[in-house]
Amino acid sequence: MQTRSRTGPARHLLARAVALLCFAAICVAVVVEFARAIGPLHDRSDSPAPPEARLLAAAYSIDISRNFLLAARELIAENESYVIEAGPNVSVSTPVTLIGLRAYTGYWLLPRREEPSPVWLLCYGCDLGPWRDRIEIRWDAEPGLAIARIVR
Amino acid sequence: MSWHSLGGLVALNLLFLVAGAGVLWGIRGWQSWGELLRLGGVAYLLGVATVSIAATEVLVAGGGVSIPVVLVLACAIAAGGVALGYALSRPWPRRWTAGEAQREPLLLVAALFAGIAAVVLAALFRSAVFYGLYEYDSWAFWTYKAKAIYELGGLDVELLRSLPGQTYPLLVPALEAMDFHFMGSADDVTLHVQFWFLTAGFLGAAAGLLRPRVPLALVTPALALIVLTPTFREASVHALADLPLDYFFVAAALASVLWLERREPWLLAAFAVLLSAAMSTKREGQLLAACLVAGLAVASVRQWRRTWLLLFVAAAGAFLATLPWRIWWTSHGFRGETPETELGELWAHRSRIFPALRLVLELVFDEGRWLILVPLAIACAVALLLLRRGRRIALVYVVTALLATAGFTWITWAIDVLPTNPSDQTPIPRAVGAIALLSAAFSPLMLSHLLPREVLESVSRRLPRIGGLRVTTGQATAWAVLAAVGYAAVFAVAGLASSSERSCPVPPARGGLKAVFVTNASLVRAQIVQTRARTVGFTSAEVGAVACDRYEVAVHGIPPGKAVEEDFKREARSAGFEVEIVPG
């Protein structure tokens, strides 16, 4: 390591003072931030979300019905397909629910796939009228939501 | 979190370590086991990088990443490293320590800050094992792709086409798919521990690369500051690609700048592997790689004859590994690699340039996200340039950071749907993490040129002795580990002590008889049975709790009498139900 400098002593001192200040700033910042952060870190680790919330974390965050998702997974076999129909006939707490519904349901139900000629209809506030004569409802425990098998 | 999943993750990450240790032995060798321990983080990152890049190539070739495939890949990589090591006559370590131990100034300070970093890491681990998949980008595409790879056995063109970010590189989905295979299920809760391993591996790699040149007293406070930044505390366990990209990029930057200083060939090889991993993790990886290579080229302009060719060959080699994926997605007609704004359009919304630059600068210097990481590094760089000492390091940092700032400004400028307000939804706050972490990792290196060992030793001598306490490097490390283990043990015991039985009130019996269609079922199972029962005519079928999270479906108020009971059962049986009549 180079120990001598061709620069002037004033510049040398200034640079060293800056370095000592930086080192001190790092040490102080760590101690202050540690004191500030460790409490919230404990709290976050000590009170994790309950297991059912962890399993469907995004469904909680964008407020998709958890029972709807669980029932869909229970009813639809892994090799079967489905279609999602969303509509205004359900009350949602945030518009993000209907925006994220298709993506999250797709993620949750894998390896089940959404396909053009599906076996199952997942109705999230949709109008069941046009479907009435070709479906068998298998789950409708929450207002505006239904899971039905499509009869061919 | 399940122990089975956690065990699977640990096994996979040990496999990464073994593969990386093989690579490290091949490209470098080591004199002692202690040296391997010091470079364990580097070995781990090299292992994650090589196995995951190989896994993406397997996916592109139409294969899957099942356990046997991953085992073959990891063993082949480790064996390749060992074979290279033999070919280059690398020595096999026979001692624990390499030569004479170096005196470490301010070791007590180093131990204190190592302990702080270890405690924060332990707290992050506790939060990782219970963290749910909340982030939109995770379930909308990163982990979505991983789950699809795991469930469908490989890449599915139509599914990928339907997702956002269809051209995004595959390293993180491939890594998560390997995790799922080793966990035995798509456990997207325990998955977050993988990101904790990457975090710990990165910190270990940074420390390993900086040592032994940089005194421990400069390394551990900087690492503690990294883990304590608000963004890092919040996002280091998120199942996203941003921080893994930063880890690979910053480790590549450290390896390359040390190569400029020391000219040890293994550092250039490590740089190439880590840079390739950065480019295979996110599209921004290519931008950051270009910025870094430019920074290195500028810093080595006086030695360009013996530097540039090697540098460009290493960077080109790193880029080559990303080509199969690029060829795959272009051949399938995917789009969206870069902002699609043409030059004319760019000029048309030139009014966005300054708001975009302001946004990037605001985010980089945001103390609420990154504390003082960037101002500190800038101060060190300016001091180095003033002092004309370690100028190459300062130049690499300054040029790379400036170019990255310009690059992120260009992204924000070019994509006009991106807001230029830090409070809105934009990927830039996560992207600038690369600049912040680069600053954090370069600070101790730059400080070591400004505050050589002699200065720290003189500071150390002037400090009052605490009862004549002297510690060795080994003791300092042991203290840090003890702090983390002690912390984890205390809170594990506290957690066990505070856990209590849940109380789940069950409604009182109504009297009379009830016909039970199903009992002790989950709520949705009970709801499904109730829907079916109502559909076939048992319109008064109700769902009721029988225990915690356990439910029954029953028709209440069945009149007493054998004949009535038998009639009800017969009717239910004809509809496909086996009911039981009990007092209710």
Coordinates of C-alpha atoms in Angstrom, one line a residue, chain B residues 221-456:
Chain B
P221 CA -19.5 -1.3 10.6
A222 CA -20.1 -0.9 6.9
L223 CA -21.8 -4.3 6.7
A224 CA -23.9 -3.5 9.8
L225 CA -24.9 -0.2 8.1
I226 CA -26.1 -2.2 5.0
V227 CA -28.3 -4.5 7.0
L228 CA -29.7 -1.6 9.0
T229 CA -30.8 0.5 6.1
P230 CA -34.6 0.8 6.1
T231 CA -35.0 -0.6 2.6
F232 CA -32.7 -3.6 3.3
R233 CA -34.5 -4.4 6.6
E234 CA -37.8 -4.3 4.7
A235 CA -37.0 -5.9 1.4
S236 CA -34.0 -8.3 2.0
V237 CA -36.4 -11.3 2.4
H238 CA -38.8 -10.3 -0.4
A239 CA -39.1 -12.9 -3.1
L240 CA -38.1 -10.3 -5.8
A241 CA -35.1 -10.1 -8.1
D242 CA -34.0 -6.5 -7.2
L243 CA -31.7 -7.3 -4.3
P244 CA -30.3 -10.5 -5.8
L245 CA -29.3 -8.5 -8.9
D246 CA -27.7 -5.9 -6.6
Y247 CA -25.8 -8.6 -4.7
F248 CA -24.3 -10.1 -7.9
F249 CA -23.6 -6.7 -9.4
V250 CA -21.9 -5.3 -6.3
A251 CA -19.9 -8.5 -5.7
A252 CA -18.8 -8.4 -9.4
A253 CA -17.8 -4.7 -8.9
L254 CA -15.7 -5.5 -5.8
A255 CA -14.0 -8.5 -7.5
S256 CA -13.2 -6.4 -10.6
V257 CA -11.9 -3.3 -8.8
L258 CA -9.7 -5.6 -6.7
W259 CA -8.5 -7.2 -9.9
L260 CA -7.5 -3.8 -11.2
E261 CA -5.5 -3.3 -8.0
R262 CA -4.0 -6.8 -7.5
R263 CA -4.1 -8.4 -10.9
E264 CA -5.0 -11.8 -9.5
P265 CA -6.6 -13.8 -12.3
W266 CA -9.2 -15.4 -10.1
L267 CA -10.8 -12.1 -9.4
L268 CA -11.4 -11.5 -13.1
A269 CA -12.9 -15.0 -13.4
A270 CA -15.2 -14.3 -10.4
F271 CA -16.1 -11.0 -11.9
A272 CA -17.2 -12.7 -15.1
V273 CA -19.3 -15.3 -13.3
L274 CA -21.0 -12.7 -11.0
L275 CA -21.6 -10.3 -13.8
S276 CA -23.2 -13.0 -15.9
A277 CA -25.5 -13.8 -12.9
A278 CA -26.4 -10.1 -12.6
M279 CA -27.3 -10.0 -16.3
S280 CA -29.3 -13.2 -16.0
T281 CA -31.3 -11.8 -13.0
K282 CA -32.9 -8.7 -14.3
R283 CA -32.8 -6.6 -17.5
E284 CA -31.3 -3.8 -15.5
G285 CA -28.4 -6.1 -15.0
Q286 CA -27.2 -5.4 -18.5
L287 CA -27.4 -1.7 -17.9
L288 CA -25.5 -2.0 -14.7
A289 CA -22.9 -4.3 -16.3
A290 CA -22.3 -1.8 -19.0
C291 CA -21.9 1.0 -16.5
L292 CA -19.4 -1.1 -14.5
V293 CA -17.4 -2.1 -17.5
A294 CA -17.2 1.5 -18.6
G295 CA -16.2 2.5 -15.0
L296 CA -13.4 -0.1 -15.0
A297 CA -12.3 1.0 -18.5
V298 CA -12.1 4.7 -17.5
A299 CA -10.2 3.8 -14.3
S300 CA -7.7 1.7 -16.1
V301 CA -7.2 4.0 -19.1
R302 CA -3.5 4.4 -18.3
Q303 CA -3.0 0.6 -18.3
W304 CA -5.4 0.0 -21.2
R305 CA -3.0 -2.3 -23.0
R306 CA -2.9 -4.9 -20.3
T307 CA -6.4 -4.3 -19.0
W308 CA -9.0 -3.6 -21.6
L309 CA -8.8 -6.7 -23.7
L310 CA -9.0 -9.0 -20.6
L311 CA -11.8 -6.9 -19.2
F312 CA -13.9 -6.9 -22.4
V313 CA -13.3 -10.6 -23.0
A314 CA -14.5 -11.4 -19.5
A315 CA -17.6 -9.1 -19.9
A316 CA -18.3 -10.6 -23.3
G317 CA -18.1 -14.1 -21.8
A318 CA -20.5 -13.1 -19.1
F319 CA -22.9 -11.8 -21.7
L320 CA -22.7 -15.0 -23.8
A321 CA -24.3 -17.0 -21.0
T322 CA -27.4 -14.8 -21.3
L323 CA -27.8 -15.4 -25.0
P324 CA -29.7 -18.7 -25.0
W325 CA -32.6 -17.1 -23.1
R326 CA -32.5 -14.1 -25.4
I327 CA -32.6 -16.4 -28.5
W328 CA -35.5 -18.4 -26.9
W329 CA -37.7 -15.5 -26.2
T330 CA -37.0 -13.7 -29.5
S331 CA -37.7 -17.0 -31.4
H332 CA -41.1 -17.2 -29.6
G333 CA -42.0 -13.6 -30.5
F334 CA -41.9 -12.2 -27.0
R335 CA -41.4 -8.4 -26.7
G336 CA -40.4 -5.8 -24.2
E337 CA -36.7 -6.1 -23.6
T338 CA -36.0 -2.3 -23.6
P339 CA -38.2 0.8 -23.5
E340 CA -39.8 0.8 -27.0
T341 CA -39.6 4.6 -27.3
E342 CA -37.9 5.7 -30.5
L343 CA -35.5 8.6 -30.7
G344 CA -38.1 11.0 -32.1
E345 CA -40.5 10.1 -29.3
L346 CA -37.7 10.4 -26.7
W347 CA -37.1 13.9 -27.9
A348 CA -40.8 14.7 -27.9
H349 CA -41.0 14.1 -24.2
R350 CA -37.7 15.6 -23.3
S351 CA -39.5 17.6 -20.6
R352 CA -39.3 14.4 -18.5
I353 CA -35.5 14.4 -18.4
F354 CA -35.1 16.7 -15.4
P355 CA -38.0 15.3 -13.4
A356 CA -36.6 11.8 -14.1
L357 CA -33.1 12.8 -13.0
R358 CA -34.5 14.5 -9.9
L359 CA -36.4 11.4 -9.0
V360 CA -33.4 9.2 -9.3
L361 CA -31.2 11.6 -7.3
E362 CA -33.9 12.0 -4.6
L363 CA -34.2 8.2 -4.3
V364 CA -30.4 7.6 -4.2
F365 CA -29.9 10.2 -1.5
D366 CA -33.1 9.4 0.4
E367 CA -32.0 8.9 4.0
G368 CA -35.3 7.2 4.8
R369 CA -34.4 4.4 2.4
W370 CA -30.7 4.1 2.3
L371 CA -29.5 6.1 5.4
I372 CA -26.1 7.8 4.5
L373 CA -24.6 5.1 2.3
V374 CA -24.3 7.3 -0.9
P375 CA -23.1 10.6 0.7
L376 CA -20.5 8.6 2.7
A377 CA -19.1 6.9 -0.4
I378 CA -19.0 10.2 -2.3
A379 CA -17.1 11.9 0.5
C380 CA -14.6 9.0 0.5
A381 CA -14.2 9.1 -3.3
V382 CA -13.6 12.8 -3.3
A383 CA -11.1 12.5 -0.5
L384 CA -9.3 9.8 -2.4
L385 CA -9.2 11.8 -5.6
L386 CA -7.9 14.8 -3.6
L387 CA -5.2 12.6 -2.1
R388 CA -4.3 11.0 -5.4
R389 CA -4.3 7.7 -3.6
G390 CA -6.5 4.7 -4.5
R391 CA -7.7 6.8 -7.4
R392 CA -8.7 3.8 -9.5
I393 CA -11.1 2.6 -6.9
A394 CA -12.6 6.1 -6.6
L395 CA -12.9 6.4 -10.3
V396 CA -14.6 3.0 -10.8
Y397 CA -17.1 4.0 -8.1
V398 CA -17.8 7.5 -9.4
V399 CA -18.1 6.6 -13.1
T400 CA -20.2 3.5 -12.4
A401 CA -22.5 5.3 -10.0
L402 CA -22.9 8.3 -12.4
L403 CA -23.6 6.1 -15.4
A404 CA -26.1 4.1 -13.4
T405 CA -27.8 7.3 -12.4
A406 CA -27.9 8.3 -16.0
G407 CA -29.2 4.9 -17.0
F408 CA -32.1 4.9 -14.5
T409 CA -32.9 8.5 -15.6
W410 CA -33.1 7.2 -19.2
I411 CA -35.4 4.4 -18.1
T412 CA -37.8 6.8 -16.3
W413 CA -37.6 9.3 -19.2
A414 CA -38.1 6.8 -21.9
I415 CA -41.1 5.0 -20.4
D416 CA -43.6 7.7 -20.1
V417 CA -46.1 5.7 -18.1
L418 CA -43.6 5.6 -15.2
P419 CA -44.4 8.4 -12.7
T420 CA -41.6 10.8 -11.8
N421 CA -42.9 11.1 -8.2
P422 CA -41.2 8.9 -5.6
S423 CA -44.4 8.4 -3.8
D424 CA -46.0 6.7 -6.8
Q425 CA -45.7 3.2 -8.0
T426 CA -42.4 3.0 -9.9
P427 CA -39.6 0.4 -10.0
I428 CA -36.9 3.0 -9.7
P429 CA -36.8 3.1 -5.9
R430 CA -35.8 -0.6 -6.0
A431 CA -33.5 -0.2 -8.9
V432 CA -31.4 2.5 -7.3
G433 CA -30.5 0.0 -4.6
A434 CA -27.7 -1.1 -6.8
I435 CA -26.1 2.4 -6.5
A436 CA -26.7 2.4 -2.7
L437 CA -25.2 -1.1 -2.2
L438 CA -22.3 -0.3 -4.5
S439 CA -21.6 2.8 -2.3
A440 CA -21.8 0.7 0.9
A441 CA -19.4 -2.0 -0.4
F442 CA -16.9 0.5 -1.8
S443 CA -16.8 2.7 1.3
P444 CA -14.6 0.5 3.5
L445 CA -12.3 -0.2 0.5
M446 CA -11.9 3.6 -0.1
L447 CA -11.6 4.2 3.7
S448 CA -8.8 1.7 3.9
H449 CA -6.8 3.8 1.5
L450 CA -7.6 6.9 3.5
L451 CA -7.1 5.4 6.9
P452 CA -4.3 2.8 6.6
R453 CA -3.7 0.3 9.4
E454 CA -1.1 2.5 11.0
V455 CA -3.6 5.3 11.5
L456 CA -6.2 2.9 13.0

